[in-house]
Amino acid sequence: MLKIILETRGAHRIKLGVIVFSVITISLAIVFLVNMITPYGRLTKSSPASTFVELIFCFFVQMCLIFRLNDIMYQKKQASYKLGLEIMTAAIAVLSFIDFICWFINPVPDILAAFICLFTFIIAGFQSTLWILQRIQSSNSEQEFDTNLTQQISQNGDTTPKTSKCMIALEYSLFSFFLLLVILNTCQIIHEANHPGSLGEGEEYYTVKSQGQDVMIRTYCTGAKNLPQIILEAGGGSSGVDFYEIQTQLSASYRVCSYDRAGYGMSWQAAAPQSSENTMIIAEQVMDKVGFNTSVPNSIVCIGHSVGGQLCRYYAQYMLSIQGIILLDSVPVMNWFYLVGQCQNQTVSQVYAQQQQTLPLIKAMASLWPLYIETPFFLSSGGFQPSNLQGWVNWQITTTRNWYSQSLGYASELEECQEQCMESSIINPSSIINKPIIVITASNQYITCADRNLTGTDCQNYYCSQNASLELAVNQSLLGNQVSTYVECPGICNHDFVWKQPDFIVQQIEYYIPQF
């Protein structure tokens, strides 16, 4: 076998096969790159960024193998300085195999990425094995390859490549750079494979349909099945775990279900676009799967935090089963950006352009997330209640899938509410919902900059944000029926009051729902 490989004809055939595979690899990489820049459909249940990175690593080791086969074809003696490069190639092979295993442990396994890792392992491992066998072959003077090489040297002089120090430094820099990227990628894959596990009894996974594709959704339901029904919608970039303490307290009187929207927590990615309509289609199926009969009018209360609240407002317009909604520090975000910008003397065009410029930044973060560069900066040591779920929260906000989903969600927000929508009042006939709307805002008109230790520009920005939030809270409460109202959080509250001040929120929910 070794003799066949080391022969010029055998090396040539293998080289042609690797070239074919490298063309396929780089073509797939381009497809996934385009999908990252301009999302369409769904190419993977995770993030296209992960698969793209794995394809680039695979292409790199294929190129290395082609150069190695060239050396064999032209009977070039291996330079001693390449020992370090071969060690790095072997390390890439080992790390790729670890990645292959971890992709199957991941709660959302990326099968394509896993097999790309396996192929990378085989190619890099084959190259390292070939180098070892070649070294053994060259050390045995009785072998045919060494005899031919010796004859060539005696006739034509020493054929050992004379490589400049600059070229050696360049090769080592390139290999070191790729090895570093592979190490970082492996750190991220291990991090995501080390998921927090189940919440216990009440947690189930259901398969729903979205734009013709299957999507596995994690749900968590508590409380007796014969009790009034509540569906919980988490904020952007979060999962149903955000509501854990609130859900626990409400379960004594209600049947409460939270879930991870597609692409968040432990749920599969859904096809782009991540529009309100597509999200509602999934949510309605989830409600039916957990036993909430969406064909029964006024049977479900939707409680949403942040972006989740706006989804509840959307559901209430189109789903007859929604009895009423409770918004937790939730505002129509594009209108909020406009009001804040107006307070800072910006025009609607300037505000919208500013938000458009933010989207490429989020896409860039989503694209770089597989390399573990950003993950450590988003890991918090505490603050979540209950504290034993802090690890769950840290994990959900630091997956590659999460940030790809956030980029999809932000793109949909920009698409669904452009300049004219931003500067228009949300109080209009198309937004009126003849159902109860309770708006609980984290803002409080009596909390000043001095209370928050803010001065100068920070103080001005705080008042702009506070006034925008309060105005939209009042306006949203005017969209519902006579039961609707808005409530300000007492004292100093922040957007994270859902898990930091759950007792206050539960108190408000238990007070208002009976009035629905």
mmCIF file of N, CA and C in Angstrom, residues 417-484:
data_model
loop_
_atom_site.group_PDB
_atom_site.id
_atom_site.type_symbol
_atom_site.label_atom_id
_atom_site.label_comp_id
_atom_site.label_asym_id
_atom_site.label_seq_id
_atom_site.Cartn_x
_atom_site.Cartn_y
_atom_site.Cartn_z
ATOM 1 N N CYS A 417 -40.904 47.055 9.984
ATOM 2 C CA CYS A 417 -41.211 48.431 10.395
ATOM 3 C C CYS A 417 -40.108 49.365 9.903
ATOM 4 N N GLN A 418 -40.374 49.990 8.754
ATOM 5 C CA GLN A 418 -39.406 50.907 8.167
ATOM 6 C C GLN A 418 -39.748 52.345 8.559
ATOM 7 N N GLU A 419 -39.206 53.305 7.854
ATOM 8 C CA GLU A 419 -39.274 54.706 8.285
ATOM 9 C C GLU A 419 -40.696 55.196 8.558
ATOM 10 N N GLN A 420 -41.597 54.955 7.633
ATOM 11 C CA GLN A 420 -42.965 55.444 7.825
ATOM 12 C C GLN A 420 -43.610 54.808 9.045
ATOM 13 N N CYS A 421 -43.365 53.531 9.232
ATOM 14 C CA CYS A 421 -43.904 52.813 10.393
ATOM 15 C C CYS A 421 -43.298 53.352 11.686
ATOM 16 N N MET A 422 -42.002 53.658 11.663
ATOM 17 C CA MET A 422 -41.304 54.112 12.872
ATOM 18 C C MET A 422 -41.892 55.401 13.426
ATOM 19 N N GLU A 423 -42.173 56.351 12.541
ATOM 20 C CA GLU A 423 -42.616 57.664 13.005
ATOM 21 C C GLU A 423 -44.126 57.765 13.150
ATOM 22 N N SER A 424 -44.834 56.705 12.764
ATOM 23 C CA SER A 424 -46.292 56.709 12.907
ATOM 24 C C SER A 424 -46.682 56.298 14.318
ATOM 25 N N SER A 425 -47.800 56.805 14.769
ATOM 26 C CA SER A 425 -48.309 56.408 16.081
ATOM 27 C C SER A 425 -48.767 54.957 16.027
ATOM 28 N N ILE A 426 -48.509 54.223 17.107
ATOM 29 C CA ILE A 426 -48.959 52.828 17.142
ATOM 30 C C ILE A 426 -50.461 52.746 17.383
ATOM 31 N N ILE A 427 -51.067 53.865 17.743
ATOM 32 C CA ILE A 427 -52.529 53.886 17.942
ATOM 33 C C ILE A 427 -53.194 54.142 16.604
ATOM 34 N N ASN A 428 -53.605 53.085 15.955
ATOM 35 C CA ASN A 428 -54.286 53.171 14.672
ATOM 36 C C ASN A 428 -55.244 51.988 14.550
ATOM 37 N N PRO A 429 -56.221 52.071 13.664
ATOM 38 C CA PRO A 429 -57.249 51.022 13.573
ATOM 39 C C PRO A 429 -56.688 49.616 13.402
ATOM 40 N N SER A 430 -55.609 49.466 12.649
ATOM 41 C CA SER A 430 -55.066 48.129 12.399
ATOM 42 C C SER A 430 -54.419 47.515 13.638
ATOM 43 N N SER A 431 -54.083 48.335 14.626
ATOM 44 C CA SER A 431 -53.418 47.838 15.836
ATOM 45 C C SER A 431 -54.377 47.626 17.004
ATOM 46 N N ILE A 432 -55.603 48.083 16.861
ATOM 47 C CA ILE A 432 -56.571 47.955 17.962
ATOM 48 C C ILE A 432 -56.906 46.478 18.206
ATOM 49 N N ILE A 433 -56.863 46.085 19.468
ATOM 50 C CA ILE A 433 -57.203 44.714 19.860
ATOM 51 C C ILE A 433 -58.308 44.804 20.911
ATOM 52 N N ASN A 434 -59.429 44.252 20.622
ATOM 53 C CA ASN A 434 -60.543 44.329 21.563
ATOM 54 C C ASN A 434 -60.412 43.244 22.639
ATOM 55 N N LYS A 435 -59.254 43.264 23.283
ATOM 56 C CA LYS A 435 -58.947 42.295 24.339
ATOM 57 C C LYS A 435 -58.130 43.010 25.405
ATOM 58 N N PRO A 436 -58.055 42.454 26.604
ATOM 59 C CA PRO A 436 -57.268 43.101 27.659
ATOM 60 C C PRO A 436 -55.782 43.142 27.318
ATOM 61 N N ILE A 437 -55.173 44.290 27.515
ATOM 62 C CA ILE A 437 -53.726 44.450 27.360
ATOM 63 C C ILE A 437 -53.194 45.086 28.641
ATOM 64 N N ILE A 438 -52.402 44.341 29.382
ATOM 65 C CA ILE A 438 -51.775 44.861 30.596
ATOM 66 C C ILE A 438 -50.294 45.077 30.292
ATOM 67 N N VAL A 439 -49.862 46.299 30.405
ATOM 68 C CA VAL A 439 -48.470 46.644 30.103
ATOM 69 C C VAL A 439 -47.742 46.922 31.415
ATOM 70 N N ILE A 440 -46.769 46.076 31.741
ATOM 71 C CA ILE A 440 -45.958 46.270 32.954
ATOM 72 C C ILE A 440 -44.574 46.708 32.508
ATOM 73 N N THR A 441 -44.231 47.944 32.786
ATOM 74 C CA THR A 441 -42.968 48.495 32.324
ATOM 75 C C THR A 441 -41.950 48.588 33.458
ATOM 76 N N ALA A 442 -40.685 48.394 33.101
ATOM 77 C CA ALA A 442 -39.605 48.510 34.092
ATOM 78 C C ALA A 442 -39.266 49.967 34.364
ATOM 79 N N SER A 443 -39.820 50.877 33.547
ATOM 80 C CA SER A 443 -39.555 52.311 33.741
ATOM 81 C C SER A 443 -40.454 52.870 34.840
ATOM 82 N N ASN A 444 -39.945 53.893 35.487
ATOM 83 C CA ASN A 444 -40.710 54.572 36.532
ATOM 84 C C ASN A 444 -40.427 56.061 36.410
ATOM 85 N N GLN A 445 -41.495 56.841 36.203
ATOM 86 C CA GLN A 445 -41.337 58.275 35.941
ATOM 87 C C GLN A 445 -40.721 59.042 37.109
ATOM 88 N N TYR A 446 -40.748 58.426 38.292
ATOM 89 C CA TYR A 446 -40.238 59.132 39.470
ATOM 90 C C TYR A 446 -38.772 58.795 39.773
ATOM 91 N N ILE A 447 -38.185 57.900 39.019
ATOM 92 C CA ILE A 447 -36.774 57.553 39.213
ATOM 93 C C ILE A 447 -35.925 58.509 38.384
ATOM 94 N N THR A 448 -35.055 59.231 39.031
ATOM 95 C CA THR A 448 -34.265 60.267 38.375
ATOM 96 C C THR A 448 -32.844 59.782 38.084
ATOM 97 N N CYS A 449 -32.106 60.643 37.392
ATOM 98 C CA CYS A 449 -30.695 60.333 37.116
ATOM 99 C C CYS A 449 -29.912 60.202 38.416
ATOM 100 N N ALA A 450 -30.264 61.026 39.402
ATOM 101 C CA ALA A 450 -29.567 60.962 40.694
ATOM 102 C C ALA A 450 -29.767 59.597 41.350
ATOM 103 N N ASP A 451 -30.975 59.025 41.195
ATOM 104 C CA ASP A 451 -31.246 57.699 41.759
ATOM 105 C C ASP A 451 -30.373 56.622 41.123
ATOM 106 N N ARG A 452 -30.012 56.841 39.865
ATOM 107 C CA ARG A 452 -29.199 55.861 39.137
ATOM 108 C C ARG A 452 -27.744 56.293 39.011
ATOM 109 N N ASN A 453 -27.401 57.393 39.674
ATOM 110 C CA ASN A 453 -26.021 57.900 39.649
ATOM 111 C C ASN A 453 -25.547 58.198 38.220
ATOM 112 N N LEU A 454 -26.410 58.863 37.453
ATOM 113 C CA LEU A 454 -26.076 59.210 36.074
ATOM 114 C C LEU A 454 -25.901 60.714 35.945
ATOM 115 N N THR A 455 -24.956 61.109 35.118
ATOM 116 C CA THR A 455 -24.713 62.540 34.873
ATOM 117 C C THR A 455 -24.429 62.762 33.394
ATOM 118 N N GLY A 456 -24.464 64.032 32.998
ATOM 119 C CA GLY A 456 -24.076 64.405 31.645
ATOM 120 C C GLY A 456 -24.880 63.718 30.562
ATOM 121 N N THR A 457 -24.158 63.246 29.549
ATOM 122 C CA THR A 457 -24.795 62.595 28.400
ATOM 123 C C THR A 457 -25.548 61.333 28.813
ATOM 124 N N ASP A 458 -24.998 60.595 29.751
ATOM 125 C CA ASP A 458 -25.676 59.376 30.221
ATOM 126 C C ASP A 458 -27.042 59.701 30.804
ATOM 127 N N CYS A 459 -27.110 60.816 31.515
ATOM 128 C CA CYS A 459 -28.379 61.241 32.105
ATOM 129 C C CYS A 459 -29.374 61.633 31.017
ATOM 130 N N GLN A 460 -28.913 62.356 30.019
ATOM 131 C CA GLN A 460 -29.788 62.767 28.918
ATOM 132 C C GLN A 460 -30.332 61.548 28.170
ATOM 133 N N ASN A 461 -29.447 60.593 27.910
ATOM 134 C CA ASN A 461 -29.870 59.378 27.212
ATOM 135 C C ASN A 461 -30.861 58.577 28.053
ATOM 136 N N TYR A 462 -30.652 58.591 29.360
ATOM 137 C CA TYR A 462 -31.560 57.863 30.248
ATOM 138 C C TYR A 462 -32.969 58.449 30.169
ATOM 139 N N TYR A 463 -33.080 59.777 30.228
ATOM 140 C CA TYR A 463 -34.395 60.402 30.168
ATOM 141 C C TYR A 463 -35.062 60.181 28.809
ATOM 142 N N CYS A 464 -34.261 60.188 27.740
ATOM 143 C CA CYS A 464 -34.823 59.913 26.417
ATOM 144 C C CYS A 464 -35.389 58.496 26.363
ATOM 145 N N SER A 465 -34.646 57.540 26.888
ATOM 146 C CA SER A 465 -35.092 56.140 26.895
ATOM 147 C C SER A 465 -36.304 55.956 27.796
ATOM 148 N N GLN A 466 -36.254 56.577 28.972
ATOM 149 C CA GLN A 466 -37.353 56.434 29.922
ATOM 150 C C GLN A 466 -38.653 57.011 29.361
ATOM 151 N N ASN A 467 -38.564 58.201 28.780
ATOM 152 C CA ASN A 467 -39.767 58.838 28.238
ATOM 153 C C ASN A 467 -40.346 58.048 27.065
ATOM 154 N N ALA A 468 -39.460 57.504 26.227
ATOM 155 C CA ALA A 468 -39.926 56.697 25.095
ATOM 156 C C ALA A 468 -40.637 55.442 25.589
ATOM 157 N N SER A 469 -40.066 54.800 26.588
ATOM 158 C CA SER A 469 -40.665 53.571 27.135
ATOM 159 C C SER A 469 -42.026 53.846 27.762
ATOM 160 N N LEU A 470 -42.113 54.924 28.530
ATOM 161 C CA LEU A 470 -43.376 55.257 29.188
ATOM 162 C C LEU A 470 -44.453 55.647 28.176
ATOM 163 N N GLU A 471 -44.075 56.411 27.158
ATOM 164 C CA GLU A 471 -45.043 56.817 26.142
ATOM 165 C C GLU A 471 -45.604 55.596 25.412
ATOM 166 N N LEU A 472 -44.739 54.679 25.048
ATOM 167 C CA LEU A 472 -45.188 53.488 24.330
ATOM 168 C C LEU A 472 -45.963 52.538 25.245
ATOM 169 N N ALA A 473 -45.615 52.526 26.528
ATOM 170 C CA ALA A 473 -46.377 51.697 27.478
ATOM 171 C C ALA A 473 -47.812 52.193 27.568
ATOM 172 N N VAL A 474 -47.980 53.503 27.690
ATOM 173 C CA VAL A 474 -49.321 54.087 27.760
ATOM 174 C C VAL A 474 -50.085 53.824 26.462
ATOM 175 N N ASN A 475 -49.421 54.069 25.331
ATOM 176 C CA ASN A 475 -50.091 53.892 24.033
ATOM 177 C C ASN A 475 -50.524 52.443 23.798
ATOM 178 N N GLN A 476 -49.689 51.501 24.209
ATOM 179 C CA GLN A 476 -50.054 50.094 24.022
ATOM 180 C C GLN A 476 -51.271 49.716 24.876
ATOM 181 N N SER A 477 -51.346 50.299 26.060
ATOM 182 C CA SER A 477 -52.498 49.993 26.926
ATOM 183 C C SER A 477 -53.796 50.552 26.337
ATOM 184 N N LEU A 478 -53.684 51.536 25.474
ATOM 185 C CA LEU A 478 -54.866 52.123 24.835
ATOM 186 C C LEU A 478 -55.365 51.307 23.645
ATOM 187 N N LEU A 479 -54.608 50.272 23.275
ATOM 188 C CA LEU A 479 -54.990 49.451 22.128
ATOM 189 C C LEU A 479 -56.002 48.364 22.499
ATOM 190 N N GLY A 480 -56.157 48.113 23.809
ATOM 191 C CA GLY A 480 -57.042 47.043 24.253
ATOM 192 C C GLY A 480 -58.402 47.544 24.698
ATOM 193 N N ASN A 481 -59.150 46.663 25.364
ATOM 194 C CA ASN A 481 -60.477 47.035 25.845
ATOM 195 C C ASN A 481 -60.400 47.776 27.173
ATOM 196 N N GLN A 482 -61.543 47.923 27.849
ATOM 197 C CA GLN A 482 -61.603 48.766 29.040
ATOM 198 C C GLN A 482 -60.798 48.219 30.215
ATOM 199 N N VAL A 483 -60.486 46.943 30.217
ATOM 200 C CA VAL A 483 -59.690 46.363 31.311
ATOM 201 C C VAL A 483 -58.221 46.786 31.196
ATOM 202 N N SER A 484 -57.800 47.157 30.004
ATOM 203 C CA SER A 484 -56.389 47.430 29.733
ATOM 204 C C SER A 484 -55.859 48.593 30.550
#
